Amino acid sequence: MNQPYILIVEDEEKIARLLADYLQQAGYRSTWLADGLSVDNEVRQHKPDLVILDLMLPGRDGLEVCRALRQFSAVPIIMLTARVEEIDRLLGLEMGADDYVCKPFSPREVVSRVRALLRRANGHLLAEHPDHPRDGLYLDEERFQAKLDGQALDLTPVEFRLLATLHAHPGRVFGRESLLQKIYADHRIVSERTVDSHVKNLRRKLIEAAPERDLVQSVYGIGYRWGD
Ligand code: CA
């Protein structure tokens, strides 16, 4: 049996147990760490399929943990926060979480976010053969790396997913709303303007790597598409 493995990092035992119970019922295996100090090791050694990470932790807070994980891993991360206002600030920091859930939460809701993120992680981001990248773009989902014309791109996780989504369907026009759904597990918390700013940053990075190409094109009034 190949049960997905979820790592819960949470200092409140009651919350951790509740999550573990619901995850188990949903068919997931989980373990629990009560502080932020040993997370890196656990992720390196046992490669969880997803991490549920509390923001306020003893030892090292969720923010630092998240940044540290993103140095070496693309594991999907759901951040638990105590206040809804906190989420806006965290989004602005771009530290690399994939989704945010505000406490108090319904465990059922968390499980459905877990399911959505795992589906996305296993789904449309197909790694390509490094010797034959289409349009000169090489995406390595395992290592969260992208190269354009052999040149490494320094992308945030959101930019990476945005790029992978557009690139997977050349020529198809994606509306902002549908891009939001693809790049965030819960897109209700972000506005369509957010997509524009991510696209702007992504384009700047693509242009730096290949100035003569216009790979992400705007379609006026609708959205964006991949083209070459
Ligand atoms: Ca806490």
PDB file of C-alpha atoms and ligand atoms in Angstrom:
ATOM      1  CA  MET A   1       0.000   0.000   0.000  1.00  0.00           C
ATOM      2  CA  ASN A   2       1.301   3.387  -0.919  1.00  0.00           C
ATOM      3  CA  GLN A   3      -0.238   5.873   1.474  1.00  0.00           C
ATOM      4  CA  PRO A   4       0.831   9.470   1.057  1.00  0.00           C
ATOM      5  CA  TYR A   5       2.895  10.617   4.016  1.00  0.00           C
ATOM      6  CA  ILE A   6       2.001  13.921   5.674  1.00  0.00           C
ATOM      7  CA  LEU A   7       4.289  15.651   8.158  1.00  0.00           C
ATOM      8  CA  ILE A   8       2.483  17.733  10.800  1.00  0.00           C
ATOM      9  CA  VAL A   9       4.541  20.439  12.521  1.00  0.00           C
ATOM     10  CA  GLU A  10       2.464  21.853  15.349  1.00  0.00           C
ATOM     11  CA  ASP A  11       3.253  22.585  19.004  1.00  0.00           C
ATOM     12  CA  GLU A  12      -0.324  22.147  20.245  1.00  0.00           C
ATOM     13  CA  GLU A  13      -0.801  18.462  20.796  1.00  0.00           C
ATOM     14  CA  LYS A  14      -4.612  18.589  20.606  1.00  0.00           C
ATOM     15  CA  ILE A  15      -4.532  20.171  17.179  1.00  0.00           C
ATOM     16  CA  ALA A  16      -1.875  17.783  15.939  1.00  0.00           C
ATOM     17  CA  ARG A  17      -3.858  14.752  17.122  1.00  0.00           C
ATOM     18  CA  LEU A  18      -7.055  16.034  15.573  1.00  0.00           C
ATOM     19  CA  LEU A  19      -5.311  16.517  12.237  1.00  0.00           C
ATOM     20  CA  ALA A  20      -3.639  13.126  12.444  1.00  0.00           C
ATOM     21  CA  ASP A  21      -7.006  11.438  13.100  1.00  0.00           C
ATOM     22  CA  TYR A  22      -8.699  13.082  10.152  1.00  0.00           C
ATOM     23  CA  LEU A  23      -5.762  12.411   7.873  1.00  0.00           C
ATOM     24  CA  GLN A  24      -5.767   8.770   8.868  1.00  0.00           C
ATOM     25  CA  GLN A  25      -9.482   8.480   8.127  1.00  0.00           C
ATOM     26  CA  ALA A  26      -8.809   9.992   4.723  1.00  0.00           C
ATOM     27  CA  GLY A  27      -6.163   7.361   4.011  1.00  0.00           C
ATOM     28  CA  TYR A  28      -3.011   9.333   4.787  1.00  0.00           C
ATOM     29  CA  ARG A  29      -0.138   8.381   7.024  1.00  0.00           C
ATOM     30  CA  SER A  30       1.238  11.133   9.233  1.00  0.00           C
ATOM     31  CA  THR A  31       3.833  11.923  11.850  1.00  0.00           C
ATOM     32  CA  TRP A  32       4.006  14.829  14.217  1.00  0.00           C
ATOM     33  CA  LEU A  33       6.817  17.176  15.214  1.00  0.00           C
ATOM     34  CA  ALA A  34       6.182  19.643  18.054  1.00  0.00           C
ATOM     35  CA  ASP A  35       8.833  22.198  17.145  1.00  0.00           C
ATOM     36  CA  GLY A  36      10.514  23.668  14.115  1.00  0.00           C
ATOM     37  CA  LEU A  37      14.032  22.442  14.808  1.00  0.00           C
ATOM     38  CA  SER A  38      14.009  18.945  13.354  1.00  0.00           C
ATOM     39  CA  VAL A  39      11.827  19.570  10.307  1.00  0.00           C
ATOM     40  CA  ASP A  40      14.679  19.855   7.798  1.00  0.00           C
ATOM     41  CA  ASN A  41      16.051  16.517   8.855  1.00  0.00           C
ATOM     42  CA  GLU A  42      12.720  14.769   8.703  1.00  0.00           C
ATOM     43  CA  VAL A  43      12.017  16.138   5.232  1.00  0.00           C
ATOM     44  CA  ARG A  44      15.460  15.158   3.966  1.00  0.00           C
ATOM     45  CA  GLN A  45      15.306  11.680   5.433  1.00  0.00           C
ATOM     46  CA  HIS A  46      11.715  10.596   4.966  1.00  0.00           C
ATOM     47  CA  LYS A  47      10.565  12.827   2.121  1.00  0.00           C
ATOM     48  CA  PRO A  48       6.968  13.545   3.138  1.00  0.00           C
ATOM     49  CA  ASP A  49       4.468  14.125   0.339  1.00  0.00           C
ATOM     50  CA  LEU A  50       3.188  17.222   2.091  1.00  0.00           C
ATOM     51  CA  VAL A  51       3.943  19.333   5.176  1.00  0.00           C
ATOM     52  CA  ILE A  52       1.339  20.989   7.400  1.00  0.00           C
ATOM     53  CA  LEU A  53       3.277  23.727   9.140  1.00  0.00           C
ATOM     54  CA  ASP A  54       2.133  25.906  12.022  1.00  0.00           C
ATOM     55  CA  LEU A  55       3.373  29.494  11.904  1.00  0.00           C
ATOM     56  CA  MET A  56       3.955  30.008  15.624  1.00  0.00           C
ATOM     57  CA  LEU A  57       6.349  27.347  16.852  1.00  0.00           C
ATOM     58  CA  PRO A  58       8.891  27.112  19.630  1.00  0.00           C
ATOM     59  CA  GLY A  59      12.527  26.948  18.575  1.00  0.00           C
ATOM     60  CA  ARG A  60      12.121  28.105  15.022  1.00  0.00           C
ATOM     61  CA  ASP A  61       8.938  29.605  13.623  1.00  0.00           C
ATOM     62  CA  GLY A  62       7.041  28.390  10.567  1.00  0.00           C
ATOM     63  CA  LEU A  63       8.361  31.200   8.430  1.00  0.00           C
ATOM     64  CA  GLU A  64      11.983  30.232   8.966  1.00  0.00           C
ATOM     65  CA  VAL A  65      11.182  26.556   8.575  1.00  0.00           C
ATOM     66  CA  CYS A  66       9.414  27.200   5.297  1.00  0.00           C
ATOM     67  CA  ARG A  67      12.289  29.217   3.905  1.00  0.00           C
ATOM     68  CA  ALA A  68      14.765  26.571   4.977  1.00  0.00           C
ATOM     69  CA  LEU A  69      12.752  23.799   3.316  1.00  0.00           C
ATOM     70  CA  ARG A  70      12.527  25.752   0.077  1.00  0.00           C
ATOM     71  CA  GLN A  71      16.308  25.757  -0.147  1.00  0.00           C
ATOM     72  CA  PHE A  72      16.239  22.083  -0.990  1.00  0.00           C
ATOM     73  CA  SER A  73      12.679  20.831  -1.405  1.00  0.00           C
ATOM     74  CA  ALA A  74       9.538  21.499  -3.420  1.00  0.00           C
ATOM     75  CA  VAL A  75       7.344  19.561  -1.001  1.00  0.00           C
ATOM     76  CA  PRO A  76       3.851  21.124  -0.875  1.00  0.00           C
ATOM     77  CA  ILE A  77       3.435  23.153   2.334  1.00  0.00           C
ATOM     78  CA  ILE A  78       0.189  24.200   4.002  1.00  0.00           C
ATOM     79  CA  MET A  79       0.771  26.949   6.537  1.00  0.00           C
ATOM     80  CA  LEU A  80      -1.445  27.199   9.613  1.00  0.00           C
ATOM     81  CA  THR A  81      -1.889  30.706  10.920  1.00  0.00           C
ATOM     82  CA  ALA A  82      -3.703  32.132  13.928  1.00  0.00           C
ATOM     83  CA  ARG A  83      -5.106  35.203  12.233  1.00  0.00           C
ATOM     84  CA  VAL A  84      -6.636  35.815   8.863  1.00  0.00           C
ATOM     85  CA  GLU A  85      -4.816  39.183   8.573  1.00  0.00           C
ATOM     86  CA  GLU A  86      -1.590  37.251   8.899  1.00  0.00           C
ATOM     87  CA  ILE A  87      -2.220  35.560   5.551  1.00  0.00           C
ATOM     88  CA  ASP A  88      -1.919  38.783   3.534  1.00  0.00           C
ATOM     89  CA  ARG A  89       1.405  39.553   5.134  1.00  0.00           C
ATOM     90  CA  LEU A  90       2.649  36.025   4.522  1.00  0.00           C
ATOM     91  CA  LEU A  91       1.610  36.135   0.860  1.00  0.00           C
ATOM     92  CA  GLY A  92       3.604  39.340   0.511  1.00  0.00           C
ATOM     93  CA  LEU A  93       6.679  37.666   1.953  1.00  0.00           C
ATOM     94  CA  GLU A  94       6.593  34.934  -0.690  1.00  0.00           C
ATOM     95  CA  MET A  95       8.333  32.466   1.522  1.00  0.00           C
ATOM     96  CA  GLY A  96       7.100  29.559  -0.501  1.00  0.00           C
ATOM     97  CA  ALA A  97       4.054  28.034   1.204  1.00  0.00           C
ATOM     98  CA  ASP A  98       1.499  26.565  -1.195  1.00  0.00           C
ATOM     99  CA  ASP A  99      -1.607  27.223   0.825  1.00  0.00           C
ATOM    100  CA  TYR A 100      -2.751  28.885   4.034  1.00  0.00           C
ATOM    101  CA  VAL A 101      -5.341  27.832   6.564  1.00  0.00           C
ATOM    102  CA  CYS A 102      -6.517  30.048   9.382  1.00  0.00           C
ATOM    103  CA  LYS A 103      -7.112  28.783  12.928  1.00  0.00           C
ATOM    104  CA  PRO A 104      -9.549  27.728  14.204  1.00  0.00           C
ATOM    105  CA  PHE A 105     -10.030  25.474  11.212  1.00  0.00           C
ATOM    106  CA  SER A 106     -12.251  22.566  10.363  1.00  0.00           C
ATOM    107  CA  PRO A 107     -10.079  19.447  10.052  1.00  0.00           C
ATOM    108  CA  ARG A 108     -12.256  18.373   7.164  1.00  0.00           C
ATOM    109  CA  GLU A 109     -11.304  21.553   5.322  1.00  0.00           C
ATOM    110  CA  VAL A 110      -7.619  20.926   5.949  1.00  0.00           C
ATOM    111  CA  VAL A 111      -7.932  17.384   4.598  1.00  0.00           C
ATOM    112  CA  SER A 112      -9.603  18.664   1.449  1.00  0.00           C
ATOM    113  CA  ARG A 113      -6.777  21.190   0.958  1.00  0.00           C
ATOM    114  CA  VAL A 114      -4.274  18.382   1.443  1.00  0.00           C
ATOM    115  CA  ARG A 115      -6.037  16.313  -1.183  1.00  0.00           C
ATOM    116  CA  ALA A 116      -6.146  19.226  -3.638  1.00  0.00           C
ATOM    117  CA  LEU A 117      -2.457  20.001  -3.208  1.00  0.00           C
ATOM    118  CA  LEU A 118      -1.391  16.396  -3.597  1.00  0.00           C
ATOM    119  CA  ARG A 119      -3.466  16.053  -6.735  1.00  0.00           C
ATOM    120  CA  ARG A 120      -1.881  19.140  -8.174  1.00  0.00           C
ATOM    121  CA  ALA A 121       1.609  18.064  -7.188  1.00  0.00           C
ATOM    122  CA  ASN A 122       1.149  14.719  -8.927  1.00  0.00           C
ATOM    123  CA  GLY A 123      -0.786  16.074 -11.823  1.00  0.00           C
ATOM    124  CA  HIS A 124      -0.044  18.474 -14.577  1.00  0.00           C
ATOM    125  CA  LEU A 125       3.566  19.316 -13.817  1.00  0.00           C
ATOM    126  CA  LEU A 126       5.312  16.741 -15.925  1.00  0.00           C
ATOM    127  CA  ALA A 127       9.052  16.693 -15.812  1.00  0.00           C
ATOM    128  CA  GLU A 128      10.595  16.818 -19.253  1.00  0.00           C
ATOM    129  CA  HIS A 129      13.612  15.155 -20.642  1.00  0.00           C
ATOM    130  CA  PRO A 130      16.548  17.484 -20.015  1.00  0.00           C
ATOM    131  CA  ASP A 131      18.075  16.860 -23.449  1.00  0.00           C
ATOM    132  CA  HIS A 132      14.955  17.816 -25.386  1.00  0.00           C
ATOM    133  CA  PRO A 133      13.145  20.600 -23.618  1.00  0.00           C
ATOM    134  CA  ARG A 134      10.243  22.010 -25.617  1.00  0.00           C
ATOM    135  CA  ASP A 135      10.744  25.691 -26.484  1.00  0.00           C
ATOM    136  CA  GLY A 136      14.082  25.536 -24.704  1.00  0.00           C
ATOM    137  CA  LEU A 137      12.299  25.369 -21.361  1.00  0.00           C
ATOM    138  CA  TYR A 138      13.275  22.633 -18.963  1.00  0.00           C
ATOM    139  CA  LEU A 139      11.151  22.086 -15.838  1.00  0.00           C
ATOM    140  CA  ASP A 140      12.275  19.799 -13.061  1.00  0.00           C
ATOM    141  CA  GLU A 141       9.444  19.445 -10.611  1.00  0.00           C
ATOM    142  CA  GLU A 142      11.404  17.215  -8.257  1.00  0.00           C
ATOM    143  CA  ARG A 143      14.044  19.810  -7.689  1.00  0.00           C
ATOM    144  CA  PHE A 144      11.815  22.786  -8.390  1.00  0.00           C
ATOM    145  CA  GLN A 145      14.200  24.062 -11.020  1.00  0.00           C
ATOM    146  CA  ALA A 146      13.543  25.693 -14.347  1.00  0.00           C
ATOM    147  CA  LYS A 147      15.971  26.453 -17.143  1.00  0.00           C
ATOM    148  CA  LEU A 148      15.384  28.497 -20.238  1.00  0.00           C
ATOM    149  CA  ASP A 149      17.846  28.011 -23.092  1.00  0.00           C
ATOM    150  CA  GLY A 150      20.156  26.349 -20.608  1.00  0.00           C
ATOM    151  CA  GLN A 151      20.049  29.260 -18.210  1.00  0.00           C
ATOM    152  CA  ALA A 152      18.705  28.663 -14.685  1.00  0.00           C
ATOM    153  CA  LEU A 153      15.659  30.711 -13.692  1.00  0.00           C
ATOM    154  CA  ASP A 154      15.302  31.806 -10.101  1.00  0.00           C
ATOM    155  CA  LEU A 155      11.559  31.340  -9.584  1.00  0.00           C
ATOM    156  CA  THR A 156       9.247  31.366  -6.587  1.00  0.00           C
ATOM    157  CA  PRO A 157       7.015  28.293  -6.220  1.00  0.00           C
ATOM    158  CA  VAL A 158       4.027  30.261  -7.499  1.00  0.00           C
ATOM    159  CA  GLU A 159       5.970  31.470 -10.540  1.00  0.00           C
ATOM    160  CA  PHE A 160       7.147  27.930 -11.155  1.00  0.00           C
ATOM    161  CA  ARG A 161       3.588  26.599 -11.200  1.00  0.00           C
ATOM    162  CA  LEU A 162       2.417  29.467 -13.332  1.00  0.00           C
ATOM    163  CA  LEU A 163       5.144  28.768 -15.851  1.00  0.00           C
ATOM    164  CA  ALA A 164       4.470  25.015 -15.820  1.00  0.00           C
ATOM    165  CA  THR A 165       0.746  25.553 -16.352  1.00  0.00           C
ATOM    166  CA  LEU A 166       1.162  27.898 -19.313  1.00  0.00           C
ATOM    167  CA  HIS A 167       3.920  25.830 -20.857  1.00  0.00           C
ATOM    168  CA  ALA A 168       1.936  22.588 -20.590  1.00  0.00           C
ATOM    169  CA  HIS A 169      -0.661  23.980 -23.019  1.00  0.00           C
ATOM    170  CA  PRO A 170       1.070  26.064 -25.670  1.00  0.00           C
ATOM    171  CA  GLY A 171      -1.227  28.577 -27.302  1.00  0.00           C
ATOM    172  CA  ARG A 172      -4.099  28.037 -24.924  1.00  0.00           C
ATOM    173  CA  VAL A 173      -5.365  31.253 -23.383  1.00  0.00           C
ATOM    174  CA  PHE A 174      -5.770  31.037 -19.626  1.00  0.00           C
ATOM    175  CA  GLY A 175      -8.009  33.509 -17.821  1.00  0.00           C
ATOM    176  CA  ARG A 176      -6.776  34.967 -14.552  1.00  0.00           C
ATOM    177  CA  GLU A 177      -9.370  33.050 -12.589  1.00  0.00           C
ATOM    178  CA  SER A 178      -8.361  29.714 -14.044  1.00  0.00           C
ATOM    179  CA  LEU A 179      -4.679  30.467 -13.447  1.00  0.00           C
ATOM    180  CA  LEU A 180      -5.495  31.279  -9.837  1.00  0.00           C
ATOM    181  CA  GLN A 181      -7.142  27.903  -9.464  1.00  0.00           C
ATOM    182  CA  LYS A 182      -4.083  26.211 -10.852  1.00  0.00           C
ATOM    183  CA  ILE A 183      -1.453  28.019  -8.839  1.00  0.00           C
ATOM    184  CA  TYR A 184      -3.195  28.145  -5.451  1.00  0.00           C
ATOM    185  CA  ALA A 185      -5.058  25.310  -3.771  1.00  0.00           C
ATOM    186  CA  ASP A 186      -7.392  27.909  -2.301  1.00  0.00           C
ATOM    187  CA  HIS A 187      -7.716  30.773  -4.710  1.00  0.00           C
ATOM    188  CA  ARG A 188     -10.434  32.567  -2.767  1.00  0.00           C
ATOM    189  CA  ILE A 189      -7.843  34.300  -0.642  1.00  0.00           C
ATOM    190  CA  VAL A 190      -6.046  36.004  -3.507  1.00  0.00           C
ATOM    191  CA  SER A 191      -7.267  38.489  -6.090  1.00  0.00           C
ATOM    192  CA  GLU A 192      -6.887  38.370  -9.854  1.00  0.00           C
ATOM    193  CA  ARG A 193      -4.444  41.239  -9.593  1.00  0.00           C
ATOM    194  CA  THR A 194      -2.142  38.854  -7.796  1.00  0.00           C
ATOM    195  CA  VAL A 195      -1.910  36.808 -10.985  1.00  0.00           C
ATOM    196  CA  ASP A 196      -0.891  39.900 -12.934  1.00  0.00           C
ATOM    197  CA  SER A 197       1.910  40.667 -10.537  1.00  0.00           C
ATOM    198  CA  HIS A 198       3.177  37.077 -10.583  1.00  0.00           C
ATOM    199  CA  VAL A 199       3.051  37.062 -14.380  1.00  0.00           C
ATOM    200  CA  LYS A 200       4.918  40.353 -14.479  1.00  0.00           C
ATOM    201  CA  ASN A 201       7.698  38.952 -12.306  1.00  0.00           C
ATOM    202  CA  LEU A 202       7.826  35.712 -14.250  1.00  0.00           C
ATOM    203  CA  ARG A 203       8.087  37.558 -17.556  1.00  0.00           C
ATOM    204  CA  ARG A 204      10.870  39.755 -16.276  1.00  0.00           C
ATOM    205  CA  LYS A 205      12.833  36.643 -15.345  1.00  0.00           C
ATOM    206  CA  LEU A 206      12.146  34.969 -18.700  1.00  0.00           C
ATOM    207  CA  ILE A 207      13.206  38.080 -20.571  1.00  0.00           C
ATOM    208  CA  GLU A 208      16.400  38.321 -18.559  1.00  0.00           C
ATOM    209  CA  ALA A 209      17.240  34.782 -19.648  1.00  0.00           C
ATOM    210  CA  ALA A 210      16.102  35.183 -23.272  1.00  0.00           C
ATOM    211  CA  PRO A 211      15.659  38.860 -24.214  1.00  0.00           C
ATOM    212  CA  GLU A 212      14.622  38.225 -27.803  1.00  0.00           C
ATOM    213  CA  ARG A 213      11.735  35.902 -27.015  1.00  0.00           C
ATOM    214  CA  ASP A 214       8.198  36.741 -25.947  1.00  0.00           C
ATOM    215  CA  LEU A 215       7.150  33.514 -24.259  1.00  0.00           C
ATOM    216  CA  VAL A 216       4.330  34.620 -21.996  1.00  0.00           C
ATOM    217  CA  GLN A 217       1.927  36.745 -23.964  1.00  0.00           C
ATOM    218  CA  SER A 218      -0.960  38.864 -22.705  1.00  0.00           C
ATOM    219  CA  VAL A 219      -4.294  38.415 -24.361  1.00  0.00           C
ATOM    220  CA  TYR A 220      -6.031  41.701 -23.858  1.00  0.00           C
ATOM    221  CA  GLY A 221      -8.977  41.530 -21.489  1.00  0.00           C
ATOM    222  CA  ILE A 222      -8.718  37.763 -21.053  1.00  0.00           C
ATOM    223  CA  GLY A 223      -5.462  36.533 -19.628  1.00  0.00           C
ATOM    224  CA  TYR A 224      -2.230  34.928 -20.741  1.00  0.00           C
ATOM    225  CA  ARG A 225      -0.822  32.244 -22.964  1.00  0.00           C
ATOM    226  CA  TRP A 226       2.421  30.482 -23.741  1.00  0.00           C
ATOM    227  CA  GLY A 227       3.702  31.167 -27.217  1.00  0.00           C
ATOM    228  CA  ASP A 228       6.910  31.167 -29.166  1.00  0.00           C
TER     229      ASP A 228
HETATM  230 CA    CA B   1       1.578  27.173  17.527  1.00  0.00          CA
END
